[in-house]
Amino acid sequence: MTLERVLPDYSDPQFIHHLCRYQFAERYVRGKNVLDDGCGNGYGADYLSKTASSVTGVDISEDAIGYASNNYNRSNLIFRQMDSACLQFKDETFDTAVSFEVIEHLSPVDCESYIKEIKRVVKKGGIILISTPNHDTARIHLKSEGISICPHHINNLGAKEFKRLLKPHFNSFAIYGQRLKGSFIYSFLRTLDIFNLRLRLFSPSQREAFYVSMDIKKNNPKTEDYVISRYMIHQCQTFVAVCNRL
């Protein structure tokens, strides 16, 4: 596994982007016993603990768990250092599990173990939320700006690969996409751009000017500037799978 961490900073667009997924998960954790698998520095587990019955955050990093334990101290929240591919919990311990931005850090072999483990520790009838960046759009963005793929990401998935990964493990799941909102006109134009040509044909400066004209808060977004929906997921920045543990 390779590691990268996001620290809570409301002026950091990357943090806002991550926080949106925990806000999306809130509807699935209310009153539940929740696992945050790959909790990082713990801000997301803390956020969920405001509405969940209990939250257990686990991460392979000793430093991350140390930070989380020192900074988040709710009575219904605990943190434990643990490998996601070998969870130290009994079968069907949790009602709900969230695991955001973990898959891309795992080798294909570890990824299979990780999904089997998170499924094992969630009760039948429970919900598992898993997110990962959309490599199809990220690759085009980075290439156009002369930036290499993040070295911490060793398992990069597009929509087809993500579905292929989940299908053997879950009979029922839905994939949502997280993306920035824009004006009505921009939303309409996106429906026509089925091949992501806006990313392939325009330079970063041209795209930047276009985003401004379409009222897209790209540089200093707030959580309300994002939408997570099942619409046009091939154009999203990040996938969020909602999986039913049958």
PDB file of N, CA and C in Angstrom, residues 90-187:
ATOM      1  N   LYS A  90     -14.910  -9.430  14.281  1.00  0.00           N
ATOM      2  CA  LYS A  90     -15.721 -10.612  14.025  1.00  0.00           C
ATOM      3  C   LYS A  90     -16.631 -10.363  12.823  1.00  0.00           C
ATOM      4  N   ASP A  91     -17.119 -11.446  12.236  1.00  0.00           N
ATOM      5  CA  ASP A  91     -18.060 -11.333  11.127  1.00  0.00           C
ATOM      6  C   ASP A  91     -19.280 -10.512  11.550  1.00  0.00           C
ATOM      7  N   GLU A  92     -19.773  -9.709  10.622  1.00  0.00           N
ATOM      8  CA  GLU A  92     -21.016  -8.944  10.804  1.00  0.00           C
ATOM      9  C   GLU A  92     -21.000  -8.092  12.077  1.00  0.00           C
ATOM     10  N   THR A  93     -19.928  -7.351  12.266  1.00  0.00           N
ATOM     11  CA  THR A  93     -19.795  -6.471  13.433  1.00  0.00           C
ATOM     12  C   THR A  93     -20.520  -5.139  13.237  1.00  0.00           C
ATOM     13  N   PHE A  94     -20.518  -4.612  12.013  1.00  0.00           N
ATOM     14  CA  PHE A  94     -20.996  -3.248  11.765  1.00  0.00           C
ATOM     15  C   PHE A  94     -22.269  -3.234  10.920  1.00  0.00           C
ATOM     16  N   ASP A  95     -23.064  -2.177  11.108  1.00  0.00           N
ATOM     17  CA  ASP A  95     -24.262  -1.978  10.286  1.00  0.00           C
ATOM     18  C   ASP A  95     -23.906  -1.385   8.928  1.00  0.00           C
ATOM     19  N   THR A  96     -22.934  -0.491   8.940  1.00  0.00           N
ATOM     20  CA  THR A  96     -22.553   0.262   7.745  1.00  0.00           C
ATOM     21  C   THR A  96     -21.042   0.445   7.736  1.00  0.00           C
ATOM     22  N   ALA A  97     -20.464   0.466   6.543  1.00  0.00           N
ATOM     23  CA  ALA A  97     -19.031   0.766   6.417  1.00  0.00           C
ATOM     24  C   ALA A  97     -18.831   1.793   5.318  1.00  0.00           C
ATOM     25  N   VAL A  98     -17.913   2.711   5.551  1.00  0.00           N
ATOM     26  CA  VAL A  98     -17.474   3.631   4.509  1.00  0.00           C
ATOM     27  C   VAL A  98     -15.979   3.428   4.317  1.00  0.00           C
ATOM     28  N   SER A  99     -15.544   3.561   3.081  1.00  0.00           N
ATOM     29  CA  SER A  99     -14.118   3.396   2.780  1.00  0.00           C
ATOM     30  C   SER A  99     -13.794   4.255   1.566  1.00  0.00           C
ATOM     31  N   PHE A 100     -13.277   5.436   1.840  1.00  0.00           N
ATOM     32  CA  PHE A 100     -13.081   6.427   0.798  1.00  0.00           C
ATOM     33  C   PHE A 100     -11.602   6.575   0.440  1.00  0.00           C
ATOM     34  N   GLU A 101     -11.328   6.492  -0.860  1.00  0.00           N
ATOM     35  CA  GLU A 101      -9.967   6.681  -1.378  1.00  0.00           C
ATOM     36  C   GLU A 101      -8.985   5.682  -0.779  1.00  0.00           C
ATOM     37  N   VAL A 102      -9.342   4.407  -0.869  1.00  0.00           N
ATOM     38  CA  VAL A 102      -8.450   3.334  -0.412  1.00  0.00           C
ATOM     39  C   VAL A 102      -8.004   2.464  -1.580  1.00  0.00           C
ATOM     40  N   ILE A 103      -8.942   2.101  -2.445  1.00  0.00           N
ATOM     41  CA  ILE A 103      -8.677   1.150  -3.531  1.00  0.00           C
ATOM     42  C   ILE A 103      -7.451   1.529  -4.345  1.00  0.00           C
ATOM     43  N   GLU A 104      -7.318   2.802  -4.670  1.00  0.00           N
ATOM     44  CA  GLU A 104      -6.226   3.225  -5.561  1.00  0.00           C
ATOM     45  C   GLU A 104      -4.853   3.075  -4.930  1.00  0.00           C
ATOM     46  N   HIS A 105      -4.806   2.832  -3.620  1.00  0.00           N
ATOM     47  CA  HIS A 105      -3.531   2.654  -2.918  1.00  0.00           C
ATOM     48  C   HIS A 105      -3.154   1.185  -2.752  1.00  0.00           C
ATOM     49  N   LEU A 106      -4.009   0.274  -3.220  1.00  0.00           N
ATOM     50  CA  LEU A 106      -3.802  -1.154  -2.994  1.00  0.00           C
ATOM     51  C   LEU A 106      -3.403  -1.869  -4.271  1.00  0.00           C
ATOM     52  N   SER A 107      -2.569  -2.882  -4.132  1.00  0.00           N
ATOM     53  CA  SER A 107      -2.273  -3.755  -5.267  1.00  0.00           C
ATOM     54  C   SER A 107      -3.539  -4.533  -5.615  1.00  0.00           C
ATOM     55  N   PRO A 108      -3.664  -5.047  -6.838  1.00  0.00           N
ATOM     56  CA  PRO A 108      -4.849  -5.833  -7.196  1.00  0.00           C
ATOM     57  C   PRO A 108      -5.116  -6.995  -6.241  1.00  0.00           C
ATOM     58  N   VAL A 109      -4.070  -7.662  -5.769  1.00  0.00           N
ATOM     59  CA  VAL A 109      -4.253  -8.783  -4.834  1.00  0.00           C
ATOM     60  C   VAL A 109      -4.801  -8.281  -3.506  1.00  0.00           C
ATOM     61  N   ASP A 110      -4.197  -7.229  -2.960  1.00  0.00           N
ATOM     62  CA  ASP A 110      -4.676  -6.660  -1.701  1.00  0.00           C
ATOM     63  C   ASP A 110      -6.080  -6.087  -1.842  1.00  0.00           C
ATOM     64  N   CYS A 111      -6.398  -5.592  -3.030  1.00  0.00           N
ATOM     65  CA  CYS A 111      -7.712  -5.001  -3.264  1.00  0.00           C
ATOM     66  C   CYS A 111      -8.816  -6.046  -3.121  1.00  0.00           C
ATOM     67  N   GLU A 112      -8.582  -7.239  -3.634  1.00  0.00           N
ATOM     68  CA  GLU A 112      -9.560  -8.322  -3.491  1.00  0.00           C
ATOM     69  C   GLU A 112      -9.747  -8.679  -2.025  1.00  0.00           C
ATOM     70  N   SER A 113      -8.658  -8.781  -1.284  1.00  0.00           N
ATOM     71  CA  SER A 113      -8.737  -9.094   0.146  1.00  0.00           C
ATOM     72  C   SER A 113      -9.468  -7.991   0.901  1.00  0.00           C
ATOM     73  N   TYR A 114      -9.188  -6.770   0.521  1.00  0.00           N
ATOM     74  CA  TYR A 114      -9.816  -5.608   1.164  1.00  0.00           C
ATOM     75  C   TYR A 114     -11.334  -5.642   1.005  1.00  0.00           C
ATOM     76  N   ILE A 115     -11.825  -5.915  -0.201  1.00  0.00           N
ATOM     77  CA  ILE A 115     -13.271  -5.944  -0.425  1.00  0.00           C
ATOM     78  C   ILE A 115     -13.911  -7.121   0.312  1.00  0.00           C
ATOM     79  N   LYS A 116     -13.265  -8.273   0.286  1.00  0.00           N
ATOM     80  CA  LYS A 116     -13.797  -9.428   1.011  1.00  0.00           C
ATOM     81  C   LYS A 116     -13.883  -9.144   2.504  1.00  0.00           C
ATOM     82  N   GLU A 117     -12.874  -8.461   3.036  1.00  0.00           N
ATOM     83  CA  GLU A 117     -12.838  -8.172   4.468  1.00  0.00           C
ATOM     84  C   GLU A 117     -13.908  -7.153   4.871  1.00  0.00           C
ATOM     85  N   ILE A 118     -14.044  -6.098   4.113  1.00  0.00           N
ATOM     86  CA  ILE A 118     -15.035  -5.093   4.483  1.00  0.00           C
ATOM     87  C   ILE A 118     -16.443  -5.670   4.368  1.00  0.00           C
ATOM     88  N   LYS A 119     -16.653  -6.540   3.404  1.00  0.00           N
ATOM     89  CA  LYS A 119     -17.952  -7.203   3.277  1.00  0.00           C
ATOM     90  C   LYS A 119     -18.182  -8.159   4.447  1.00  0.00           C
ATOM     91  N   ARG A 120     -17.154  -8.852   4.864  1.00  0.00           N
ATOM     92  CA  ARG A 120     -17.272  -9.829   5.959  1.00  0.00           C
ATOM     93  C   ARG A 120     -17.715  -9.179   7.258  1.00  0.00           C
ATOM     94  N   VAL A 121     -17.206  -7.992   7.560  1.00  0.00           N
ATOM     95  CA  VAL A 121     -17.461  -7.393   8.874  1.00  0.00           C
ATOM     96  C   VAL A 121     -18.742  -6.556   8.913  1.00  0.00           C
ATOM     97  N   VAL A 122     -19.443  -6.445   7.781  1.00  0.00           N
ATOM     98  CA  VAL A 122     -20.717  -5.722   7.745  1.00  0.00           C
ATOM     99  C   VAL A 122     -21.870  -6.722   7.790  1.00  0.00           C
ATOM    100  N   LYS A 123     -22.883  -6.394   8.561  1.00  0.00           N
ATOM    101  CA  LYS A 123     -24.035  -7.283   8.728  1.00  0.00           C
ATOM    102  C   LYS A 123     -24.807  -7.428   7.422  1.00  0.00           C
ATOM    103  N   LYS A 124     -25.456  -8.572   7.259  1.00  0.00           N
ATOM    104  CA  LYS A 124     -26.334  -8.764   6.116  1.00  0.00           C
ATOM    105  C   LYS A 124     -27.451  -7.726   6.172  1.00  0.00           C
ATOM    106  N   GLY A 125     -27.723  -7.139   5.026  1.00  0.00           N
ATOM    107  CA  GLY A 125     -28.685  -6.052   4.971  1.00  0.00           C
ATOM    108  C   GLY A 125     -28.058  -4.686   5.171  1.00  0.00           C
ATOM    109  N   GLY A 126     -26.754  -4.672   5.444  1.00  0.00           N
ATOM    110  CA  GLY A 126     -26.050  -3.413   5.662  1.00  0.00           C
ATOM    111  C   GLY A 126     -25.605  -2.758   4.365  1.00  0.00           C
ATOM    112  N   ILE A 127     -25.012  -1.586   4.512  1.00  0.00           N
ATOM    113  CA  ILE A 127     -24.567  -0.788   3.371  1.00  0.00           C
ATOM    114  C   ILE A 127     -23.064  -0.551   3.465  1.00  0.00           C
ATOM    115  N   ILE A 128     -22.387  -0.650   2.318  1.00  0.00           N
ATOM    116  CA  ILE A 128     -20.957  -0.367   2.225  1.00  0.00           C
ATOM    117  C   ILE A 128     -20.755   0.700   1.153  1.00  0.00           C
ATOM    118  N   LEU A 129     -20.108   1.793   1.524  1.00  0.00           N
ATOM    119  CA  LEU A 129     -19.811   2.863   0.572  1.00  0.00           C
ATOM    120  C   LEU A 129     -18.316   2.876   0.281  1.00  0.00           C
ATOM    121  N   ILE A 130     -17.971   2.823  -0.995  1.00  0.00           N
ATOM    122  CA  ILE A 130     -16.580   2.774  -1.428  1.00  0.00           C
ATOM    123  C   ILE A 130     -16.370   3.837  -2.504  1.00  0.00           C
ATOM    124  N   SER A 131     -15.305   4.620  -2.364  1.00  0.00           N
ATOM    125  CA  SER A 131     -15.029   5.632  -3.391  1.00  0.00           C
ATOM    126  C   SER A 131     -13.617   5.477  -3.933  1.00  0.00           C
ATOM    127  N   THR A 132     -13.435   5.968  -5.152  1.00  0.00           N
ATOM    128  CA  THR A 132     -12.114   5.986  -5.783  1.00  0.00           C
ATOM    129  C   THR A 132     -12.139   7.021  -6.909  1.00  0.00           C
ATOM    130  N   PRO A 133     -11.006   7.662  -7.211  1.00  0.00           N
ATOM    131  CA  PRO A 133     -10.990   8.645  -8.303  1.00  0.00           C
ATOM    132  C   PRO A 133     -11.326   8.008  -9.649  1.00  0.00           C
ATOM    133  N   ASN A 134     -11.932   8.791 -10.511  1.00  0.00           N
ATOM    134  CA  ASN A 134     -12.211   8.362 -11.874  1.00  0.00           C
ATOM    135  C   ASN A 134     -10.942   8.562 -12.704  1.00  0.00           C
ATOM    136  N   HIS A 135     -10.243   7.486 -12.963  1.00  0.00           N
ATOM    137  CA  HIS A 135      -8.960   7.600 -13.672  1.00  0.00           C
ATOM    138  C   HIS A 135      -9.149   8.101 -15.100  1.00  0.00           C
ATOM    139  N   ASP A 136     -10.303   7.819 -15.705  1.00  0.00           N
ATOM    140  CA  ASP A 136     -10.529   8.234 -17.087  1.00  0.00           C
ATOM    141  C   ASP A 136     -10.455   9.754 -17.231  1.00  0.00           C
ATOM    142  N   THR A 137     -11.101  10.483 -16.320  1.00  0.00           N
ATOM    143  CA  THR A 137     -11.058  11.949 -16.404  1.00  0.00           C
ATOM    144  C   THR A 137      -9.784  12.507 -15.783  1.00  0.00           C
ATOM    145  N   ALA A 138      -9.308  11.890 -14.701  1.00  0.00           N
ATOM    146  CA  ALA A 138      -8.080  12.378 -14.054  1.00  0.00           C
ATOM    147  C   ALA A 138      -6.894  12.302 -15.005  1.00  0.00           C
ATOM    148  N   ARG A 139      -6.810  11.213 -15.751  1.00  0.00           N
ATOM    149  CA  ARG A 139      -5.686  11.014 -16.677  1.00  0.00           C
ATOM    150  C   ARG A 139      -5.657  12.112 -17.739  1.00  0.00           C
ATOM    151  N   ILE A 140      -6.829  12.462 -18.275  1.00  0.00           N
ATOM    152  CA  ILE A 140      -6.890  13.490 -19.315  1.00  0.00           C
ATOM    153  C   ILE A 140      -6.519  14.857 -18.743  1.00  0.00           C
ATOM    154  N   HIS A 141      -7.066  15.163 -17.552  1.00  0.00           N
ATOM    155  CA  HIS A 141      -6.747  16.438 -16.900  1.00  0.00           C
ATOM    156  C   HIS A 141      -5.242  16.582 -16.676  1.00  0.00           C
ATOM    157  N   LEU A 142      -4.652  15.564 -16.074  1.00  0.00           N
ATOM    158  CA  LEU A 142      -3.239  15.641 -15.711  1.00  0.00           C
ATOM    159  C   LEU A 142      -2.344  15.706 -16.939  1.00  0.00           C
ATOM    160  N   LYS A 143      -2.667  14.908 -17.953  1.00  0.00           N
ATOM    161  CA  LYS A 143      -1.858  14.898 -19.169  1.00  0.00           C
ATOM    162  C   LYS A 143      -1.873  16.268 -19.834  1.00  0.00           C
ATOM    163  N   SER A 144      -3.045  16.904 -19.884  1.00  0.00           N
ATOM    164  CA  SER A 144      -3.149  18.203 -20.551  1.00  0.00           C
ATOM    165  C   SER A 144      -2.370  19.283 -19.810  1.00  0.00           C
ATOM    166  N   GLU A 145      -2.160  19.080 -18.506  1.00  0.00           N
ATOM    167  CA  GLU A 145      -1.438  20.060 -17.703  1.00  0.00           C
ATOM    168  C   GLU A 145       0.010  19.657 -17.456  1.00  0.00           C
ATOM    169  N   GLY A 146       0.444  18.562 -18.099  1.00  0.00           N
ATOM    170  CA  GLY A 146       1.822  18.122 -17.974  1.00  0.00           C
ATOM    171  C   GLY A 146       2.175  17.576 -16.610  1.00  0.00           C
ATOM    172  N   ILE A 147       1.187  17.022 -15.904  1.00  0.00           N
ATOM    173  CA  ILE A 147       1.391  16.493 -14.557  1.00  0.00           C
ATOM    174  C   ILE A 147       1.319  14.973 -14.595  1.00  0.00           C
ATOM    175  N   SER A 148       2.207  14.318 -13.875  1.00  0.00           N
ATOM    176  CA  SER A 148       2.210  12.859 -13.822  1.00  0.00           C
ATOM    177  C   SER A 148       1.088  12.354 -12.922  1.00  0.00           C
ATOM    178  N   ILE A 149       0.675  11.115 -13.165  1.00  0.00           N
ATOM    179  CA  ILE A 149      -0.297  10.462 -12.292  1.00  0.00           C
ATOM    180  C   ILE A 149       0.274  10.386 -10.883  1.00  0.00           C
ATOM    181  N   CYS A 150      -0.565  10.578  -9.879  1.00  0.00           N
ATOM    182  CA  CYS A 150      -0.114  10.562  -8.482  1.00  0.00           C
ATOM    183  C   CYS A 150       0.645   9.274  -8.178  1.00  0.00           C
ATOM    184  N   PRO A 151       1.878   9.359  -7.693  1.00  0.00           N
ATOM    185  CA  PRO A 151       2.674   8.154  -7.429  1.00  0.00           C
ATOM    186  C   PRO A 151       2.102   7.291  -6.312  1.00  0.00           C
ATOM    187  N   HIS A 152       1.227   7.873  -5.487  1.00  0.00           N
ATOM    188  CA  HIS A 152       0.602   7.103  -4.417  1.00  0.00           C
ATOM    189  C   HIS A 152      -0.521   6.208  -4.941  1.00  0.00           C
ATOM    190  N   HIS A 153      -0.961   6.450  -6.176  1.00  0.00           N
ATOM    191  CA  HIS A 153      -2.065   5.684  -6.750  1.00  0.00           C
ATOM    192  C   HIS A 153      -1.503   4.588  -7.652  1.00  0.00           C
ATOM    193  N   ILE A 154      -1.646   3.357  -7.216  1.00  0.00           N
ATOM    194  CA  ILE A 154      -1.079   2.230  -7.959  1.00  0.00           C
ATOM    195  C   ILE A 154      -2.150   1.336  -8.569  1.00  0.00           C
ATOM    196  N   ASN A 155      -3.429   1.657  -8.319  1.00  0.00           N
ATOM    197  CA  ASN A 155      -4.534   0.844  -8.827  1.00  0.00           C
ATOM    198  C   ASN A 155      -5.606   1.800  -9.343  1.00  0.00           C
ATOM    199  N   ASN A 156      -5.386   2.312 -10.553  1.00  0.00           N
ATOM    200  CA  ASN A 156      -6.234   3.365 -11.106  1.00  0.00           C
ATOM    201  C   ASN A 156      -7.373   2.773 -11.927  1.00  0.00           C
ATOM    202  N   LEU A 157      -8.611   3.192 -11.618  1.00  0.00           N
ATOM    203  CA  LEU A 157      -9.789   2.578 -12.214  1.00  0.00           C
ATOM    204  C   LEU A 157     -10.667   3.601 -12.922  1.00  0.00           C
ATOM    205  N   GLY A 158     -11.149   3.216 -14.101  1.00  0.00           N
ATOM    206  CA  GLY A 158     -12.217   3.946 -14.761  1.00  0.00           C
ATOM    207  C   GLY A 158     -13.545   3.308 -14.401  1.00  0.00           C
ATOM    208  N   ALA A 159     -14.626   3.765 -15.015  1.00  0.00           N
ATOM    209  CA  ALA A 159     -15.961   3.269 -14.669  1.00  0.00           C
ATOM    210  C   ALA A 159     -16.091   1.770 -14.912  1.00  0.00           C
ATOM    211  N   LYS A 160     -15.616   1.294 -16.055  1.00  0.00           N
ATOM    212  CA  LYS A 160     -15.743  -0.130 -16.376  1.00  0.00           C
ATOM    213  C   LYS A 160     -14.950  -0.989 -15.403  1.00  0.00           C
ATOM    214  N   GLU A 161     -13.736  -0.558 -15.078  1.00  0.00           N
ATOM    215  CA  GLU A 161     -12.888  -1.338 -14.164  1.00  0.00           C
ATOM    216  C   GLU A 161     -13.475  -1.360 -12.754  1.00  0.00           C
ATOM    217  N   PHE A 162     -14.051  -0.244 -12.328  1.00  0.00           N
ATOM    218  CA  PHE A 162     -14.641  -0.181 -10.990  1.00  0.00           C
ATOM    219  C   PHE A 162     -15.839  -1.126 -10.890  1.00  0.00           C
ATOM    220  N   LYS A 163     -16.698  -1.114 -11.893  1.00  0.00           N
ATOM    221  CA  LYS A 163     -17.841  -2.029 -11.906  1.00  0.00           C
ATOM    222  C   LYS A 163     -17.375  -3.479 -11.933  1.00  0.00           C
ATOM    223  N   ARG A 164     -16.343  -3.750 -12.727  1.00  0.00           N
ATOM    224  CA  ARG A 164     -15.814  -5.109 -12.834  1.00  0.00           C
ATOM    225  C   ARG A 164     -15.254  -5.590 -11.499  1.00  0.00           C
ATOM    226  N   LEU A 165     -14.665  -4.685 -10.737  1.00  0.00           N
ATOM    227  CA  LEU A 165     -14.114  -5.036  -9.434  1.00  0.00           C
ATOM    228  C   LEU A 165     -15.217  -5.370  -8.437  1.00  0.00           C
ATOM    229  N   LEU A 166     -16.301  -4.607  -8.450  1.00  0.00           N
ATOM    230  CA  LEU A 166     -17.364  -4.774  -7.457  1.00  0.00           C
ATOM    231  C   LEU A 166     -18.301  -5.941  -7.762  1.00  0.00           C
ATOM    232  N   LYS A 167     -18.522  -6.221  -9.030  1.00  0.00           N
ATOM    233  CA  LYS A 167     -19.564  -7.167  -9.435  1.00  0.00           C
ATOM    234  C   LYS A 167     -19.437  -8.555  -8.816  1.00  0.00           C
ATOM    235  N   PRO A 168     -18.241  -9.150  -8.705  1.00  0.00           N
ATOM    236  CA  PRO A 168     -18.156 -10.493  -8.101  1.00  0.00           C
ATOM    237  C   PRO A 168     -18.504 -10.518  -6.612  1.00  0.00           C
ATOM    238  N   HIS A 169     -18.482  -9.361  -5.960  1.00  0.00           N
ATOM    239  CA  HIS A 169     -18.658  -9.309  -4.508  1.00  0.00           C
ATOM    240  C   HIS A 169     -20.035  -8.821  -4.077  1.00  0.00           C
ATOM    241  N   PHE A 170     -20.720  -8.085  -4.952  1.00  0.00           N
ATOM    242  CA  PHE A 170     -22.010  -7.497  -4.574  1.00  0.00           C
ATOM    243  C   PHE A 170     -23.035  -7.744  -5.680  1.00  0.00           C
ATOM    244  N   ASN A 171     -24.154  -8.368  -5.311  1.00  0.00           N
ATOM    245  CA  ASN A 171     -25.228  -8.586  -6.272  1.00  0.00           C
ATOM    246  C   ASN A 171     -25.991  -7.305  -6.566  1.00  0.00           C
ATOM    247  N   SER A 172     -25.925  -6.378  -5.642  1.00  0.00           N
ATOM    248  CA  SER A 172     -26.664  -5.130  -5.788  1.00  0.00           C
ATOM    249  C   SER A 172     -25.778  -3.957  -5.384  1.00  0.00           C
ATOM    250  N   PHE A 173     -25.528  -3.065  -6.322  1.00  0.00           N
ATOM    251  CA  PHE A 173     -24.778  -1.846  -6.016  1.00  0.00           C
ATOM    252  C   PHE A 173     -25.114  -0.771  -7.044  1.00  0.00           C
ATOM    253  N   ALA A 174     -24.925   0.470  -6.643  1.00  0.00           N
ATOM    254  CA  ALA A 174     -25.130   1.612  -7.537  1.00  0.00           C
ATOM    255  C   ALA A 174     -23.901   2.501  -7.466  1.00  0.00           C
ATOM    256  N   ILE A 175     -23.457   2.979  -8.616  1.00  0.00           N
ATOM    257  CA  ILE A 175     -22.292   3.857  -8.662  1.00  0.00           C
ATOM    258  C   ILE A 175     -22.742   5.292  -8.934  1.00  0.00           C
ATOM    259  N   TYR A 176     -22.316   6.170  -8.058  1.00  0.00           N
ATOM    260  CA  TYR A 176     -22.579   7.597  -8.179  1.00  0.00           C
ATOM    261  C   TYR A 176     -21.287   8.301  -8.611  1.00  0.00           C
ATOM    262  N   GLY A 177     -21.435   9.512  -9.102  1.00  0.00           N
ATOM    263  CA  GLY A 177     -20.277  10.306  -9.483  1.00  0.00           C
ATOM    264  C   GLY A 177     -20.296  11.658  -8.800  1.00  0.00           C
ATOM    265  N   GLN A 178     -19.145  12.087  -8.310  1.00  0.00           N
ATOM    266  CA  GLN A 178     -19.020  13.409  -7.691  1.00  0.00           C
ATOM    267  C   GLN A 178     -18.370  14.361  -8.680  1.00  0.00           C
ATOM    268  N   ARG A 179     -18.993  15.505  -8.878  1.00  0.00           N
ATOM    269  CA  ARG A 179     -18.444  16.507  -9.794  1.00  0.00           C
ATOM    270  C   ARG A 179     -18.901  17.890  -9.351  1.00  0.00           C
ATOM    271  N   LEU A 180     -18.239  18.898  -9.868  1.00  0.00           N
ATOM    272  CA  LEU A 180     -18.628  20.275  -9.586  1.00  0.00           C
ATOM    273  C   LEU A 180     -19.905  20.638 -10.334  1.00  0.00           C
ATOM    274  N   LYS A 181     -20.740  21.410  -9.675  1.00  0.00           N
ATOM    275  CA  LYS A 181     -21.931  21.923 -10.333  1.00  0.00           C
ATOM    276  C   LYS A 181     -21.539  23.035 -11.305  1.00  0.00           C
ATOM    277  N   GLY A 182     -22.463  23.357 -12.179  1.00  0.00           N
ATOM    278  CA  GLY A 182     -22.278  24.493 -13.073  1.00  0.00           C
ATOM    279  C   GLY A 182     -23.630  25.079 -13.404  1.00  0.00           C
ATOM    280  N   SER A 183     -23.654  25.997 -14.329  1.00  0.00           N
ATOM    281  CA  SER A 183     -24.914  26.605 -14.742  1.00  0.00           C
ATOM    282  C   SER A 183     -25.772  25.585 -15.489  1.00  0.00           C
ATOM    283  N   PHE A 184     -27.019  25.930 -15.738  1.00  0.00           N
ATOM    284  CA  PHE A 184     -27.915  25.058 -16.496  1.00  0.00           C
ATOM    285  C   PHE A 184     -27.341  24.778 -17.881  1.00  0.00           C
ATOM    286  N   ILE A 185     -26.776  25.819 -18.502  1.00  0.00           N
ATOM    287  CA  ILE A 185     -26.208  25.645 -19.845  1.00  0.00           C
ATOM    288  C   ILE A 185     -25.053  24.654 -19.806  1.00  0.00           C
ATOM    289  N   TYR A 186     -24.202  24.775 -18.776  1.00  0.00           N
ATOM    290  CA  TYR A 186     -23.069  23.853 -18.668  1.00  0.00           C
ATOM    291  C   TYR A 186     -23.556  22.420 -18.490  1.00  0.00           C
ATOM    292  N   SER A 187     -24.572  22.232 -17.658  1.00  0.00           N
ATOM    293  CA  SER A 187     -25.113  20.889 -17.442  1.00  0.00           C
ATOM    294  C   SER A 187     -25.627  20.305 -18.748  1.00  0.00           C
TER     295      SER A 187
END
